[in-house]
Tab-separated table of C-alpha atoms and ligand atoms in Angstrom:
chain	number	residue	atom	x	y	z
A	1291	MET	CA	0.245	33.807	12.226
A	1292	ALA	CA	3.857	33.818	13.483
A	1293	GLU	CA	4.018	35.419	16.934
A	1294	SER	CA	7.723	36.209	16.712
A	1295	PRO	CA	10.049	36.829	13.806
A	1296	ILE	CA	12.679	34.649	15.510
A	1297	THR	CA	12.370	31.073	14.383
A	1298	THR	CA	12.379	28.645	17.211
A	1299	HIS	CA	11.842	24.982	16.944
A	1300	ASP	CA	8.273	24.568	15.888
A	1301	PRO	CA	7.103	21.221	14.592
A	1302	LYS	CA	4.306	22.881	12.604
A	1303	ASN	CA	6.841	24.968	10.758
A	1304	GLU	CA	8.982	21.996	9.961
A	1305	GLU	CA	6.060	20.230	8.411
A	1306	GLN	CA	5.545	23.151	6.084
A	1307	GLY	CA	9.068	22.900	4.785
A	1308	PRO	CA	11.722	25.587	4.374
A	1309	VAL	CA	11.013	29.219	5.233
A	1310	SER	CA	12.342	30.650	1.958
A	1311	PRO	CA	9.552	31.330	-0.553
A	1312	SER	CA	8.650	28.776	-3.173
A	1313	PRO	CA	9.088	29.723	-6.836
A	1314	GLN	CA	5.339	30.216	-6.974
A	1315	GLN	CA	5.431	32.562	-3.985
A	1316	LYS	CA	8.411	34.365	-5.414
A	1317	LYS	CA	6.589	34.921	-8.667
A	1318	GLU	CA	3.602	36.270	-6.796
A	1319	MET	CA	5.807	38.610	-4.814
A	1320	GLU	CA	7.413	39.875	-7.980
A	1321	GLN	CA	4.038	40.395	-9.577
A	1322	ASN	CA	2.787	42.254	-6.549
A	1323	TYR	CA	5.858	44.410	-6.589
A	1324	ALA	CA	5.439	45.221	-10.283
A	1325	GLN	CA	1.773	45.957	-9.642
A	1326	MET	CA	2.658	48.278	-6.793
A	1327	LYS	CA	5.294	50.068	-8.818
A	1328	ARG	CA	2.842	50.526	-11.641
A	1329	LYS	CA	0.258	51.910	-9.259
A	1330	MET	CA	2.743	54.400	-7.891
A	1331	SER	CA	3.791	55.437	-11.345
A	1332	MET	CA	0.156	55.944	-12.300
A	1333	GLN	CA	-0.291	58.195	-9.275
A	1334	GLU	CA	2.761	60.118	-10.386
A	1335	ILE	CA	1.503	60.370	-13.955
A	1336	GLY	CA	-1.767	61.580	-12.517
A	1337	MET	CA	0.014	64.431	-10.810
A	1338	LYS	CA	2.260	65.390	-13.708
A	1339	ILE	CA	-0.683	65.712	-16.061
A	1340	LYS	CA	-2.875	68.649	-15.147
A	1341	HIS	CA	-5.983	67.722	-17.106
A	1342	LYS	CA	-7.192	64.386	-18.412
A	1343	ILE	CA	-10.064	64.268	-20.829
A	1344	MET	CA	-11.719	61.151	-22.218
A	1345	VAL	CA	-13.388	61.228	-25.629
A	1346	LEU	CA	-16.188	58.705	-26.148
A	1347	SER	CA	-19.190	58.053	-28.286
A	1348	GLY	CA	-21.978	55.544	-28.253
A	1349	LYS	CA	-21.662	54.705	-31.910
A	1350	GLY	CA	-18.548	54.006	-33.954
A	1351	GLY	CA	-17.369	56.230	-36.764
A	1352	VAL	CA	-18.983	59.419	-35.486
A	1353	GLY	CA	-15.644	61.197	-35.252
A	1354	LYS	CA	-14.107	60.459	-31.851
A	1355	SER	CA	-10.586	60.312	-33.228
A	1356	THR	CA	-11.163	63.391	-35.355
A	1357	VAL	CA	-12.376	65.252	-32.277
A	1358	SER	CA	-9.601	63.859	-30.031
A	1359	THR	CA	-6.848	64.901	-32.405
A	1360	GLY	CA	-8.611	68.199	-33.111
A	1361	LEU	CA	-8.884	69.025	-29.411
A	1362	ALA	CA	-5.244	68.087	-28.884
A	1363	LEU	CA	-4.033	70.220	-31.774
A	1364	SER	CA	-6.257	73.138	-30.901
A	1365	LEU	CA	-4.930	73.069	-27.323
A	1366	ALA	CA	-1.381	72.854	-28.659
A	1367	GLN	CA	-2.082	75.901	-30.827
A	1368	GLN	CA	-2.934	77.767	-27.623
A	1369	GLY	CA	0.544	76.903	-26.385
A	1370	HIS	CA	-0.284	74.044	-24.045
A	1371	LYS	CA	1.737	70.860	-23.596
A	1372	VAL	CA	-0.537	68.164	-24.903
A	1373	GLY	CA	-0.532	64.383	-25.145
A	1374	ILE	CA	-2.944	62.014	-26.794
A	1375	LEU	CA	-3.472	58.396	-25.781
A	1376	ASP	CA	-5.108	56.163	-28.371
A	1377	ILE	CA	-6.617	53.226	-26.507
A	1378	ASP	CA	-8.157	51.662	-29.601
A	1379	ILE	CA	-6.568	48.219	-29.997
A	1380	THR	CA	-8.601	47.034	-32.929
A	1381	GLY	CA	-8.584	50.122	-35.121
A	1382	PRO	CA	-6.162	52.737	-33.854
A	1383	ASN	CA	-6.209	55.623	-36.329
A	1384	VAL	CA	-4.776	58.492	-34.321
A	1385	PRO	CA	-1.175	58.026	-35.576
A	1386	LYS	CA	-2.314	58.464	-39.143
A	1387	MET	CA	-4.165	61.674	-38.311
A	1388	MET	CA	-1.094	62.942	-36.447
A	1389	GLY	CA	1.342	62.193	-39.264
A	1390	LEU	CA	2.889	59.234	-37.428
A	1391	ASP	CA	1.807	56.356	-39.623
A	1392	GLY	CA	4.129	53.353	-39.314
A	1393	HIS	CA	5.754	54.674	-36.150
A	1394	LYS	CA	6.995	51.993	-33.755
A	1395	LEU	CA	7.067	51.901	-30.008
A	1396	HIS	CA	10.079	53.562	-28.440
A	1397	VAL	CA	11.104	51.871	-25.213
A	1398	GLU	CA	14.022	53.026	-23.092
A	1399	GLN	CA	14.954	51.463	-19.767
A	1400	GLY	CA	11.569	49.872	-19.459
A	1401	ARG	CA	9.698	53.121	-20.044
A	1402	ILE	CA	7.629	53.886	-23.122
A	1403	HIS	CA	8.382	57.197	-24.774
A	1404	PRO	CA	5.639	58.922	-26.761
A	1405	ALA	CA	6.152	59.933	-30.382
A	1406	LYS	CA	5.886	63.594	-31.308
A	1407	GLY	CA	3.257	64.457	-33.878
A	1408	HIS	CA	2.050	67.725	-35.362
A	1409	LEU	CA	2.591	70.835	-33.225
A	1410	GLY	CA	4.678	68.781	-30.784
A	1411	VAL	CA	1.706	66.807	-29.493
A	1412	LYS	CA	2.921	63.623	-27.770
A	1413	VAL	CA	1.242	60.512	-29.098
A	1414	ILE	CA	0.910	56.999	-27.722
A	1415	SER	CA	-1.139	54.560	-29.713
A	1416	MET	CA	-1.895	50.892	-29.594
A	1417	ALA	CA	-0.968	51.028	-33.274
A	1418	PHE	CA	2.683	51.422	-32.276
A	1419	LEU	CA	2.509	47.900	-30.897
A	1420	LEU	CA	1.121	46.186	-33.922
A	1421	ASP	CA	3.148	44.256	-36.496
A	1422	ASP	CA	6.229	44.419	-34.401
A	1423	PRO	CA	8.061	41.114	-33.957
A	1424	ASP	CA	9.607	42.373	-30.730
A	1425	THR	CA	6.268	43.241	-29.214
A	1426	PRO	CA	5.519	40.905	-26.360
A	1427	VAL	CA	2.399	38.851	-26.911
A	1428	VAL	CA	1.123	40.039	-23.575
A	1429	TRP	CA	0.061	43.301	-25.175
A	1430	ARG	CA	-2.445	41.649	-27.442
A	1431	GLY	CA	-5.530	39.555	-27.302
A	1432	PRO	CA	-7.701	38.739	-24.348
A	1433	ILE	CA	-5.603	40.480	-21.713
A	1434	LYS	CA	-5.891	43.819	-23.416
A	1435	LEU	CA	-7.213	45.420	-20.247
A	1436	GLY	CA	-4.036	44.454	-18.445
A	1437	ALA	CA	-2.159	45.830	-21.409
A	1438	ILE	CA	-3.995	49.112	-21.094
A	1439	GLN	CA	-3.083	49.375	-17.432
A	1440	GLN	CA	0.502	48.554	-18.220
A	1441	PHE	CA	0.392	51.046	-21.014
A	1442	ILE	CA	-0.858	53.838	-18.806
A	1443	GLY	CA	1.616	53.040	-16.054
A	1444	ASP	CA	4.674	52.693	-18.256
A	1445	VAL	CA	4.459	55.761	-20.468
A	1446	GLU	CA	6.897	58.566	-19.774
A	1447	TRP	CA	4.720	61.566	-20.602
A	1448	GLY	CA	6.678	64.145	-18.658
A	1449	ASN	CA	4.696	67.207	-17.589
A	1450	LEU	CA	1.553	67.799	-19.596
A	1451	ASP	CA	-1.185	70.391	-19.428
A	1452	TYR	CA	-3.662	68.134	-21.169
A	1453	LEU	CA	-3.948	64.445	-21.962
A	1454	ILE	CA	-6.692	63.495	-24.410
A	1455	ILE	CA	-7.737	59.833	-24.354
A	1456	ASP	CA	-9.369	58.402	-27.469
A	1457	PHE	CA	-11.434	55.227	-27.056
A	1458	PRO	CA	-12.663	52.512	-29.379
A	1459	PRO	CA	-16.367	52.396	-30.163
A	1460	GLY	CA	-18.935	49.999	-28.848
A	1461	THR	CA	-17.167	48.687	-25.762
A	1462	SER	CA	-17.371	49.417	-22.123
A	1463	ASP	CA	-14.368	47.866	-20.455
A	1464	GLU	CA	-11.678	50.234	-21.659
A	1465	PRO	CA	-13.173	53.402	-20.182
A	1466	LEU	CA	-13.796	51.525	-16.945
A	1467	THR	CA	-10.168	50.350	-16.784
A	1468	VAL	CA	-8.822	53.793	-17.600
A	1469	SER	CA	-11.061	55.549	-15.105
A	1470	GLN	CA	-9.983	53.130	-12.409
A	1471	SER	CA	-6.282	53.434	-13.270
A	1472	LEU	CA	-5.801	57.139	-13.813
A	1473	PRO	CA	-6.591	59.372	-10.865
A	1474	ASN	CA	-8.543	62.624	-11.238
A	1475	ILE	CA	-9.953	62.438	-14.721
A	1476	ASP	CA	-11.534	65.804	-15.491
A	1477	GLY	CA	-14.305	64.303	-17.504
A	1478	MET	CA	-15.649	62.958	-20.695
A	1479	VAL	CA	-16.452	64.593	-24.000
A	1480	ILE	CA	-19.225	62.760	-25.834
A	1481	VAL	CA	-19.205	62.926	-29.608
A	1482	THR	CA	-22.357	62.407	-31.593
A	1483	THR	CA	-23.663	63.017	-35.072
A	1484	PRO	CA	-27.129	64.485	-35.393
A	1485	GLN	CA	-28.727	61.202	-36.482
A	1486	ALA	CA	-31.281	59.704	-34.163
A	1487	VAL	CA	-29.382	56.411	-33.697
A	1488	ALA	CA	-26.191	58.162	-32.736
A	1489	LEU	CA	-28.093	60.434	-30.390
A	1490	LEU	CA	-29.780	57.526	-28.701
A	1491	ASP	CA	-26.413	55.917	-28.111
A	1492	SER	CA	-24.892	59.098	-26.799
A	1493	ARG	CA	-27.664	59.225	-24.197
A	1494	LYS	CA	-26.483	55.832	-23.032
A	1495	SER	CA	-22.891	57.038	-22.854
A	1496	ILE	CA	-23.893	59.945	-20.655
A	1497	THR	CA	-25.472	57.533	-18.171
A	1498	PHE	CA	-22.435	55.311	-18.541
A	1499	ALA	CA	-20.034	58.154	-17.798
A	1500	GLU	CA	-21.841	58.921	-14.601
A	1501	SER	CA	-21.729	55.305	-13.519
A	1502	LEU	CA	-17.929	55.497	-13.886
A	1503	LYS	CA	-17.793	58.566	-11.668
A	1504	VAL	CA	-16.439	60.543	-14.580
A	1505	PRO	CA	-18.193	63.877	-15.072
A	1506	VAL	CA	-19.625	64.621	-18.500
A	1507	LEU	CA	-17.929	67.750	-19.786
A	1508	GLY	CA	-20.427	67.934	-22.583
A	1509	VAL	CA	-21.610	66.864	-26.006
A	1510	VAL	CA	-19.996	67.725	-29.348
A	1511	GLU	CA	-22.157	67.482	-32.428
A	1512	ASN	CA	-20.016	66.377	-35.355
A	1513	MET	CA	-20.782	66.537	-39.093
A	1514	SER	CA	-23.349	69.134	-38.230
A	1515	GLY	CA	-23.791	70.859	-41.575
A	1516	TYR	CA	-21.975	71.242	-44.873
A	1517	THR	CA	-21.345	74.757	-46.073
A	1518	ILE	CA	-20.960	75.461	-49.769
A	1519	ASN	CA	-19.443	78.748	-50.857
A	1520	GLY	CA	-19.890	80.060	-54.377
A	1521	VAL	CA	-19.881	83.075	-56.617
A	1522	THR	CA	-22.730	84.301	-58.807
A	1523	ALA	CA	-24.072	87.634	-60.001
A	1524	ALA	CA	-24.072	90.318	-57.319
A	1525	ASN	CA	-27.163	90.671	-55.136
A	1526	SER	CA	-28.996	87.789	-56.740
A	1527	SER	CA	-30.861	84.897	-55.208
A	1528	VAL	CA	-29.529	81.367	-55.325
A	1529	GLU	CA	-31.430	78.112	-55.010
A	1530	ILE	CA	-29.819	74.783	-54.167
A	1531	ALA	CA	-31.502	71.407	-54.163
A	1532	GLY	CA	-30.680	70.201	-50.653
A	1533	PRO	CA	-30.982	66.767	-49.071
A	1534	GLY	CA	-34.485	65.345	-48.837
A	1535	GLY	CA	-35.659	67.359	-51.829
A	1536	LYS	CA	-35.570	70.547	-49.789
A	1537	THR	CA	-34.770	73.782	-51.594
A	1538	ILE	CA	-32.275	75.972	-49.827
A	1539	LYS	CA	-32.263	79.641	-50.711
A	1540	SER	CA	-29.592	82.243	-50.296
A	1541	THR	CA	-28.684	85.638	-51.706
A	1542	SER	CA	-25.285	86.791	-52.858
A	1543	ASP	CA	-23.618	89.924	-51.576
A	1544	GLU	CA	-22.481	92.887	-53.650
A	1545	ASN	CA	-19.406	90.915	-54.765
A	1546	GLY	CA	-21.516	87.951	-55.773
A	1547	ASN	CA	-20.323	85.676	-52.942
A	1548	PHE	CA	-22.865	83.368	-51.385
A	1549	SER	CA	-22.853	80.457	-48.989
A	1550	VAL	CA	-25.455	77.867	-48.079
A	1551	THR	CA	-25.323	75.279	-45.350
A	1552	LEU	CA	-26.764	71.860	-46.045
A	1553	ASP	CA	-27.891	69.879	-43.035
A	1554	ILE	CA	-26.763	66.456	-44.094
A	1555	PHE	CA	-28.261	64.937	-41.008
A	1556	LYS	CA	-30.933	66.645	-38.976
A	1557	LYS	CA	-29.289	69.511	-37.179
A	1558	GLY	CA	-29.351	70.382	-33.507
A	1559	GLY	CA	-29.785	66.897	-32.050
A	1560	GLY	CA	-26.546	67.143	-30.077
A	1561	LYS	CA	-27.784	70.299	-28.439
A	1562	SER	CA	-31.168	68.899	-27.508
A	1563	THR	CA	-29.635	65.668	-26.192
A	1564	ALA	CA	-27.350	67.742	-23.997
A	1565	GLU	CA	-30.284	69.813	-22.823
A	1566	ASP	CA	-32.403	66.757	-22.083
A	1567	PHE	CA	-29.664	65.457	-19.843
A	1568	GLY	CA	-28.721	68.747	-18.282
A	1569	VAL	CA	-25.134	68.413	-19.505
A	1570	PRO	CA	-23.307	71.154	-21.418
A	1571	PHE	CA	-23.397	71.449	-25.184
A	1572	LEU	CA	-19.824	72.132	-26.267
A	1573	GLY	CA	-20.437	73.067	-29.869
A	1574	ALA	CA	-20.873	71.775	-33.385
A	1575	LEU	CA	-18.271	70.793	-35.979
A	1576	PRO	CA	-19.157	71.246	-39.620
A	1577	PHE	CA	-18.962	68.460	-42.137
A	1578	ASP	CA	-15.578	69.066	-43.711
A	1579	PRO	CA	-14.174	66.767	-46.408
A	1580	GLY	CA	-10.769	68.097	-45.355
A	1581	PHE	CA	-10.948	65.843	-42.287
A	1582	VAL	CA	-11.155	62.777	-44.496
A	1583	ARG	CA	-8.283	63.937	-46.705
A	1584	GLY	CA	-6.270	64.892	-43.628
A	1585	GLY	CA	-6.856	61.417	-42.237
A	1586	ASP	CA	-5.622	59.888	-45.443
A	1587	ASP	CA	-2.545	62.008	-46.129
A	1588	GLY	CA	-1.569	62.506	-42.499
A	1589	VAL	CA	-1.937	66.269	-42.239
A	1590	HIS	CA	-4.744	67.209	-39.928
A	1591	LYS	CA	-7.122	69.903	-41.148
A	1592	ILE	CA	-6.247	72.091	-38.162
A	1593	VAL	CA	-2.599	72.010	-39.203
A	1594	SER	CA	-3.155	72.530	-42.925
A	1595	ASP	CA	-5.787	75.228	-42.469
A	1596	PRO	CA	-5.365	76.861	-39.056
A	1597	GLU	CA	-7.655	79.779	-39.960
A	1598	GLY	CA	-10.399	77.676	-41.557
A	1599	ALA	CA	-13.963	77.190	-40.361
A	1600	SER	CA	-13.156	73.822	-38.777
A	1601	SER	CA	-10.223	75.237	-36.810
A	1602	ILE	CA	-12.422	78.048	-35.579
A	1603	ALA	CA	-15.109	75.550	-34.580
A	1604	PHE	CA	-12.513	73.518	-32.695
A	1605	SER	CA	-11.189	76.470	-30.760
A	1606	ALA	CA	-14.747	77.327	-29.702
A	1607	ILE	CA	-15.183	73.751	-28.474
A	1608	VAL	CA	-11.871	73.934	-26.628
A	1609	LYS	CA	-13.021	77.118	-24.888
A	1610	ALA	CA	-16.245	75.412	-23.854
A	1611	VAL	CA	-14.282	72.431	-22.476
A	1612	GLN	CA	-11.933	74.729	-20.591
A	1613	ALA	CA	-14.895	76.534	-19.050
A	1614	GLN	CA	-16.113	73.180	-17.726
A	1615	ILE	CA	-12.826	72.149	-16.156
A	1616	SER	CA	-11.928	75.468	-14.592
A	1617	ASP	CA	-11.991	75.458	-10.812
A	1618	LYS	CA	-14.706	78.008	-10.429
A	1619	PRO	CA	-17.584	77.081	-8.111
A	1620	ALA	CA	-20.365	75.156	-9.786
A	1621	SER	CA	-23.330	77.298	-8.895
A	1622	SER	CA	-24.859	79.418	-6.237
A	1623	LEU	CA	-25.886	76.263	-4.382
A	1624	GLU	CA	-25.624	76.723	-0.644
A	1625	ILE	CA	-24.431	73.639	1.205
A	1626	ILE	CA	-24.682	73.664	4.978
B	1221	MET	CA	-40.304	64.387	-18.735
B	1222	ALA	CA	-41.569	67.682	-20.093
B	1223	GLU	CA	-41.892	68.983	-16.554
B	1224	GLN	CA	-39.579	71.866	-15.805
B	1225	MET	CA	-37.218	71.105	-12.948
B	1226	PRO	CA	-36.595	73.952	-10.500
B	1227	THR	CA	-33.035	74.787	-9.460
B	1228	LEU	CA	-31.721	73.425	-6.204
B	1229	VAL	CA	-30.502	76.400	-4.190
B	1230	ARG	CA	-29.845	75.015	-0.735
B	1231	ILE	CA	-28.897	71.714	0.862
B	1232	GLU	CA	-28.950	71.379	4.594
B	1233	ARG	CA	-27.314	68.294	6.068
B	1234	ARG	CA	-29.312	67.137	9.061
B	1235	GLU	CA	-28.924	64.144	11.374
B	1236	SER	CA	-30.373	61.564	9.029
B	1237	ASP	CA	-31.530	63.449	5.955
B	1238	PHE	CA	-30.985	66.308	3.549
B	1239	HIS	CA	-33.312	69.239	3.627
B	1240	LEU	CA	-33.549	70.563	0.069
B	1241	THR	CA	-34.773	73.973	-1.008
B	1242	TYR	CA	-35.548	74.772	-4.655
B	1243	ASP	CA	-35.769	78.172	-6.301
B	1244	ASN	CA	-39.559	77.887	-6.602
B	1245	GLU	CA	-39.573	77.762	-2.791
B	1246	GLU	CA	-40.564	74.101	-2.654
B	1247	GLU	CA	-38.843	72.187	0.134
B	1248	PHE	CA	-38.166	68.472	0.421
B	1249	SER	CA	-36.333	65.987	2.556
B	1250	VAL	CA	-34.393	62.971	1.309
B	1251	THR	CA	-33.048	60.505	3.850
B	1252	TYR	CA	-29.402	59.490	3.647
B	1253	HIS	CA	-30.558	55.883	3.377
B	1254	ASP	CA	-32.820	56.587	0.403
B	1255	LEU	CA	-30.099	58.554	-1.343
B	1256	ARG	CA	-27.421	55.946	-0.806
B	1257	HIS	CA	-29.711	53.154	-1.916
B	1258	ALA	CA	-30.228	55.080	-5.176
B	1259	CYS	CA	-26.481	55.402	-5.907
B	1260	PRO	CA	-26.065	55.565	-9.711
B	1261	CYS	CA	-22.552	54.096	-9.833
B	1262	ALA	CA	-21.584	50.997	-11.795
B	1263	ASN	CA	-21.291	48.897	-8.642
B	1264	CYS	CA	-24.523	49.819	-6.887
B	1265	SER	CA	-26.844	50.290	-9.882
B	1266	PRO	CA	-26.969	46.642	-11.030
B	1267	LEU	CA	-27.886	45.607	-7.477
B	1268	ARG	CA	-31.186	47.418	-7.845
B	1269	ASN	CA	-32.141	45.306	-10.868
B	1270	GLU	CA	-33.365	42.404	-8.718
B	1271	ASP	CA	-35.539	42.672	-5.624
B	1272	GLU	CA	-33.286	40.399	-3.633
B	1273	THR	CA	-30.021	42.234	-4.305
B	1274	SER	CA	-31.783	45.565	-4.004
B	1275	LEU	CA	-32.906	44.578	-0.532
B	1276	LYS	CA	-29.341	43.552	0.323
B	1277	LEU	CA	-28.082	46.936	-0.857
B	1278	ARG	CA	-30.728	48.589	1.293
B	1279	GLU	CA	-29.707	46.549	4.338
B	1280	GLN	CA	-26.058	47.393	3.769
B	1281	VAL	CA	-26.805	51.083	3.433
B	1282	GLU	CA	-28.874	51.044	6.606
B	1283	SER	CA	-26.160	49.233	8.525
B	1284	PHE	CA	-23.799	52.216	8.216
B	1285	LYS	CA	-23.663	54.617	11.119
B	1286	LEU	CA	-25.571	57.799	10.256
B	1287	HIS	CA	-23.388	60.829	9.687
B	1288	LYS	CA	-23.335	63.960	7.572
B	1289	PRO	CA	-21.538	63.425	4.259
B	1290	SER	CA	-19.456	66.012	2.477
B	1291	VAL	CA	-21.119	67.331	-0.655
B	1292	ASN	CA	-19.117	68.174	-3.772
B	1293	PRO	CA	-20.492	69.772	-6.912
B	1294	VAL	CA	-19.676	67.928	-10.153
B	1295	GLY	CA	-19.485	70.385	-13.029
B	1296	HIS	CA	-22.688	72.347	-13.117
B	1297	TYR	CA	-25.048	69.465	-13.296
B	1298	ALA	CA	-24.556	67.023	-10.452
B	1299	LEU	CA	-23.431	66.374	-6.884
B	1300	ASN	CA	-21.162	63.764	-5.389
B	1301	PHE	CA	-21.477	62.712	-1.754
B	1302	ILE	CA	-18.530	61.445	0.260
B	1303	TRP	CA	-19.343	59.043	3.070
B	1304	GLN	CA	-17.043	57.639	5.741
B	1305	ASN	CA	-17.872	54.084	4.708
B	1306	GLY	CA	-19.457	52.238	1.816
B	1307	CYS	CA	-19.791	53.635	-1.653
B	1308	SER	CA	-19.112	57.293	-2.450
B	1309	ASN	CA	-18.815	56.855	-6.197
B	1310	GLY	CA	-22.179	57.952	-7.472
B	1311	ILE	CA	-22.543	61.159	-9.428
B	1312	PHE	CA	-26.064	62.321	-8.652
B	1313	ARG	CA	-27.479	64.464	-11.415
B	1314	PHE	CA	-29.825	67.185	-10.199
B	1315	GLU	CA	-32.601	65.339	-12.052
B	1316	ARG	CA	-31.909	62.281	-9.930
B	1317	ILE	CA	-32.032	64.290	-6.725
B	1318	TRP	CA	-35.267	65.913	-7.916
B	1319	ALA	CA	-36.761	62.470	-8.565
B	1320	LEU	CA	-35.767	61.303	-5.090
B	1321	ALA	CA	-37.183	64.458	-3.533
B	1322	ASN	CA	-40.485	63.741	-5.268
B	1323	ARG	CA	-40.432	60.065	-4.228
B	1324	ARG	CA	-40.119	58.897	-7.807
B	1325	ASP	CA	-37.964	56.015	-9.021
B	1326	PRO	CA	-34.748	57.745	-10.146
B	1327	ASP	CA	-34.053	54.834	-12.519
B	1328	ASN	CA	-37.432	55.392	-14.176
B	1329	GLY	CA	-38.220	51.713	-13.700
B	1330	LYS	CA	-35.483	50.732	-16.142
B	1331	PRO	CA	-32.926	48.061	-15.271
B	1332	TYR	CA	-29.275	49.037	-15.327
B	1333	VAL	CA	-27.134	47.573	-18.083
B	1334	HIS	CA	-23.431	48.180	-17.703
B	1335	GLY	CA	-21.970	50.009	-20.659
B	1336	ALA	CA	-25.089	49.591	-22.746
B	1337	TRP	CA	-23.990	51.641	-25.684
C	2295	ATP	N1	-16.703	66.726	-39.410
C	2295	ATP	C1	-16.338	65.796	-40.310
C	2295	ATP	N2	-16.473	66.052	-41.649
C	2295	ATP	C2	-16.145	65.134	-42.543
C	2295	ATP	N3	-15.634	63.939	-42.276
C	2295	ATP	C3	-15.460	63.620	-40.986
C	2295	ATP	C4	-15.812	64.524	-39.929
C	2295	ATP	N4	-15.530	63.925	-38.754
C	2295	ATP	C5	-15.028	62.705	-39.053
C	2295	ATP	N5	-15.001	62.511	-40.386
C	2295	ATP	C6	-14.525	61.322	-41.097
C	2295	ATP	O1	-15.324	60.232	-40.686
C	2295	ATP	C7	-14.524	59.066	-40.535
C	2295	ATP	C8	-14.640	58.545	-39.116
C	2295	ATP	O2	-14.089	59.493	-38.228
C	2295	ATP	P1	-13.233	59.058	-36.965
C	2295	ATP	O3	-12.215	58.049	-37.320
C	2295	ATP	O4	-12.778	60.293	-36.294
C	2295	ATP	O5	-14.401	58.394	-36.126
C	2295	ATP	P2	-14.279	57.484	-34.832
C	2295	ATP	O6	-15.513	57.745	-34.036
C	2295	ATP	O7	-12.985	57.691	-34.159
C	2295	ATP	O8	-14.318	56.063	-35.481
C	2295	ATP	P3	-14.089	54.677	-34.713
C	2295	ATP	O9	-15.380	54.450	-33.992
C	2295	ATP	O10	-13.832	53.726	-35.806
C	2295	ATP	O11	-12.932	54.873	-33.774
C	2295	ATP	C9	-13.111	59.461	-40.900
C	2295	ATP	O12	-12.882	59.134	-42.223
C	2295	ATP	C10	-13.108	60.965	-40.719
C	2295	ATP	O13	-12.174	61.593	-41.558
C	2296	MG	MG1	-11.465	56.267	-33.598
C-alpha cells in the first residue's frame, strides 16, 4: 500500500483521516498481540511437556475420568512428573477423584497455577472456574472453545513428563481445538466398556482420532469383569449364579480360598475392536466398586490400595501406553 | 472384511507413484494423486462426500507439482505423508493403503461425518 514510511502530502491519505489507529484498530491489534502471545506460550508448553496423551470415549460414563486419573496416578507412582487437564466444562469430575473438590482457580500475574492432587499430580479443571464470582464470564457458555485455548495457553505447568487430557463425552469440538492448539500430541487412549453400543462408538472415535491427525495409542476395556473372592471348605467346588442365568464354577485351594470372575458385560470386545482396527489393545480394567467409592470420598483407588488388582491393571496399561510412545522404529518397513 | 491383510514391507517412492511390496510378495502401485485424494483428515474427508467437491479436491491435488513426499510411520499401524504443498494431515492406516492398492474405496462407500460419536 504505502510505498514509503515517510508521510508526504498525499490527498488520499488526508481523506482517510489521521494515521494513528482507531480504537477499533487498536483493539484488533491488542487482540492479535494476545493471540500471538498465547500461541507462543502454547509452543513453549508443548516443549516443556514431554508427553501429551488424550483420553476419549465414544460414549459417556464409560470411565474416561477414572482412566485419566488412574493413568496419571500410576505414572506418578513410577516417579514421573504428571499433570492432568480436565476439559469437561459441563461435568468436570476429575477434582473430586483427585481429592481437590471445591478447589478454586489460582491465578498469579495472569498465569493459572495448577492445584496439586494425590501423589503431587498437577490438576487443572474447568470445575475450578465454576461458581466463582470473580470468574470472568468469558470462560463460560458459547465461547467455551476460546476458553479452552486460553486455558491451555495460560496454565503454568512447569516441566512435566506427562500431561493427561480428559475430555467430555459426546462432543467433537474440544478434541479438535486441543489437537490444533497443543503441538505434538503423542496420541489418544480410547476407553470403552465391553457392551456393543460402547464398542460401536469407540470405533467411531478411532476414525475420529485419525481425522484429527492424532495417533491412536490404543483401546482400554473398562469394567471388564468383576472378581469375587471367598472362602469355603478346602479343595471343594463352588458354584455361583452369574449374570444371564449362567453358572460359574470354581474350586477352592487347600486353604479354602476361591475366586470367580463375573463378566458383567460381554468380555473381550475392547480387544476385538482394537484388532478389527489394527490399533493396539492396552489392557482391561476390572469392575471395581472401589472406583465409585474413591470418586465419592475423594481418595482414588490407586492411592488407597496401591497393591490391589486395579492398581496392577493400571500399571500394565501404563506400560502398554509407554511402549506405544517410545521412539523406537515402527516396524521393519523399508522406505526408499 | 474377513480377508487377511498382508504386511507392507517396502515402499518405494517413484516419480509419480508409490511402489508397494507386501510380505506375501504381492506388489502394487498407488499414484500420489490417488493417495492424496483419499486423505482421511477432517478437512479433506468431507469433500469426498459430494461428487462436486470431490472433483474439486481431485483437481486441487492434481494441480500440485509432483514430488516425492517424506513418509513417517505413525505408531505401528499407519503412515503419514508430508508434502511440500497442500494437506499433509492424513494418518493413513495400513488398511487404507491396502484398499487403495487394491483399487477399492478406502471410505467403504460411507460418507464422512465429523466427530460422529
Ligand atoms: N472399573 C470400574 N469399576 C467400577 N466402577 C467404575 C469403573 N470405572 C468407572 N466406574 C464408575 O463409573 C462412573 C463413571 O465413570 P467416569 O466418571 O470415569 O466416566 P466418564 O467416562 O469420565 O464419564 P463422563 O462421560 O460423564 O465424563 C463413576 O461413578 C466411576 O466411579
Ligand atoms: Mg468424565
